[in-house]
Amino acid sequence: MVRRTLIAASILAAVLVMFGSEANAQGGTFLGARTVPDRSDRDTLIVGSKRGQFRRLQFRVKKHGIDFHKVKVHFGNGQSEEIDLRDRIPAGGQTRWIDLNGGSRTIERIEFWYDAVTTRGRRAQVNIWGAR
C-alpha cells in the first residue's frame, strides 16, 4: 500500500514538473487560450482585473500556424492600445514579447484578428501569456 502511494506521488510530481517547466522555461503568466477556426476571423480573450497588471504580451501557437494581423488590448482604465502585429506564427512558434505602452496595467480583454493556416475542419490554438 505504501509502495503504491509512493509510485502515485512520484508520477504526479513528474507530471507537475513537465507542465510547470514549459511555463517557467518561456516565462510569463498564462492568461488564456482560444481555439480558432480555419478562416479569417476575430477573437476576444477576457482577462479581467483579478489577474493583476501586465506590461508585455506573447502569443504562442499550437497545432497549426496563424497569420496575425492586429491585436487590440483593452485596459481596466478604459484606454486601449492597438498593435499592428502582422506576423505568421507556425505551429509550435510564438511572437516576440510585445511591450505595452504605459507600463504595467490591468488588462480587461484582448482582441486579435487573424487568418488561421489550417486544413479544412482543423483548428489552431492560440495561448496568450503576460509578463509583469
Tab-separated table of C-alpha atoms in Angstrom, residues 21-97:
chain	number	residue	atom	x	y	z
A	21	SER	CA	8.761	23.511	-16.852
A	22	GLU	CA	7.177	24.768	-20.099
A	23	ALA	CA	5.793	27.857	-18.390
A	24	ASN	CA	8.993	28.502	-16.458
A	25	ALA	CA	11.254	27.915	-19.476
A	26	GLN	CA	9.431	30.530	-21.545
A	27	GLY	CA	8.416	32.805	-18.667
A	28	GLY	CA	5.223	34.709	-18.053
A	29	THR	CA	1.740	34.109	-16.717
A	30	PHE	CA	-0.814	32.147	-18.727
A	31	LEU	CA	-3.750	34.454	-19.469
A	32	GLY	CA	-5.882	32.098	-21.526
A	33	ALA	CA	-6.340	30.223	-24.789
A	34	ARG	CA	-8.593	30.312	-27.822
A	35	THR	CA	-9.182	27.588	-30.380
A	36	VAL	CA	-9.515	29.291	-33.755
A	37	PRO	CA	-11.256	28.091	-36.946
A	38	ASP	CA	-9.714	27.670	-40.396
A	39	ARG	CA	-10.719	31.059	-41.776
A	40	SER	CA	-10.206	34.799	-41.325
A	41	ASP	CA	-11.734	35.884	-38.071
A	42	ARG	CA	-11.508	37.936	-34.879
A	43	ASP	CA	-11.498	36.551	-31.388
A	44	THR	CA	-11.518	38.001	-27.859
A	45	LEU	CA	-9.908	36.753	-24.673
A	46	ILE	CA	-11.366	38.132	-21.426
A	47	VAL	CA	-8.561	38.605	-18.881
A	48	GLY	CA	-10.054	40.753	-16.109
A	49	SER	CA	-8.603	42.795	-13.280
A	50	LYS	CA	-8.288	39.844	-10.899
A	51	ARG	CA	-5.288	38.581	-12.923
A	52	GLY	CA	-3.225	41.631	-11.973
A	53	GLN	CA	-1.168	44.021	-14.049
A	54	PHE	CA	0.985	43.211	-17.067
A	55	ARG	CA	3.464	45.140	-19.180
A	56	ARG	CA	4.123	42.637	-22.005
A	57	LEU	CA	2.203	40.028	-24.028
A	58	GLN	CA	3.181	36.980	-26.038
A	59	PHE	CA	1.097	34.799	-28.361
A	60	ARG	CA	2.018	31.097	-28.608
A	61	VAL	CA	0.529	28.936	-31.361
A	62	LYS	CA	-0.190	25.203	-31.317
A	63	LYS	CA	-1.497	22.623	-33.816
A	64	HIS	CA	-1.497	24.863	-36.944
A	65	GLY	CA	0.057	28.163	-37.998
A	66	ILE	CA	-1.724	31.511	-37.764
A	67	ASP	CA	-1.287	34.783	-39.675
A	68	PHE	CA	-1.866	37.555	-37.147
A	69	HIS	CA	-2.991	40.964	-38.420
A	70	LYS	CA	-3.536	43.119	-35.387
A	71	VAL	CA	-4.182	42.991	-31.671
A	72	LYS	CA	-6.197	45.415	-29.572
A	73	VAL	CA	-5.631	45.413	-25.809
A	74	HIS	CA	-8.373	46.971	-23.651
A	75	PHE	CA	-7.209	48.155	-20.227
A	76	GLY	CA	-9.068	48.471	-16.945
A	77	ASN	CA	-8.919	52.277	-17.051
A	78	GLY	CA	-10.955	52.387	-20.295
A	79	GLN	CA	-7.991	53.025	-22.583
A	80	SER	CA	-6.933	50.662	-25.355
A	81	GLU	CA	-3.814	50.016	-27.411
A	82	GLU	CA	-3.779	48.695	-30.971
A	83	ILE	CA	-0.769	46.636	-32.011
A	84	ASP	CA	-0.054	46.057	-35.704
A	85	LEU	CA	1.306	42.510	-35.388
A	86	ARG	CA	1.390	41.188	-38.984
A	87	ASP	CA	3.327	38.010	-38.164
A	88	ARG	CA	2.894	34.451	-39.426
A	89	ILE	CA	3.483	32.157	-36.469
A	90	PRO	CA	3.951	28.461	-37.303
A	91	ALA	CA	2.603	25.648	-35.120
A	92	GLY	CA	4.821	25.449	-32.049
A	93	GLY	CA	6.013	29.033	-32.568
A	94	GLN	CA	5.464	32.271	-30.703
A	95	THR	CA	5.597	36.025	-31.149
A	96	ARG	CA	8.281	38.131	-29.546
A	97	TRP	CA	7.355	39.648	-26.182
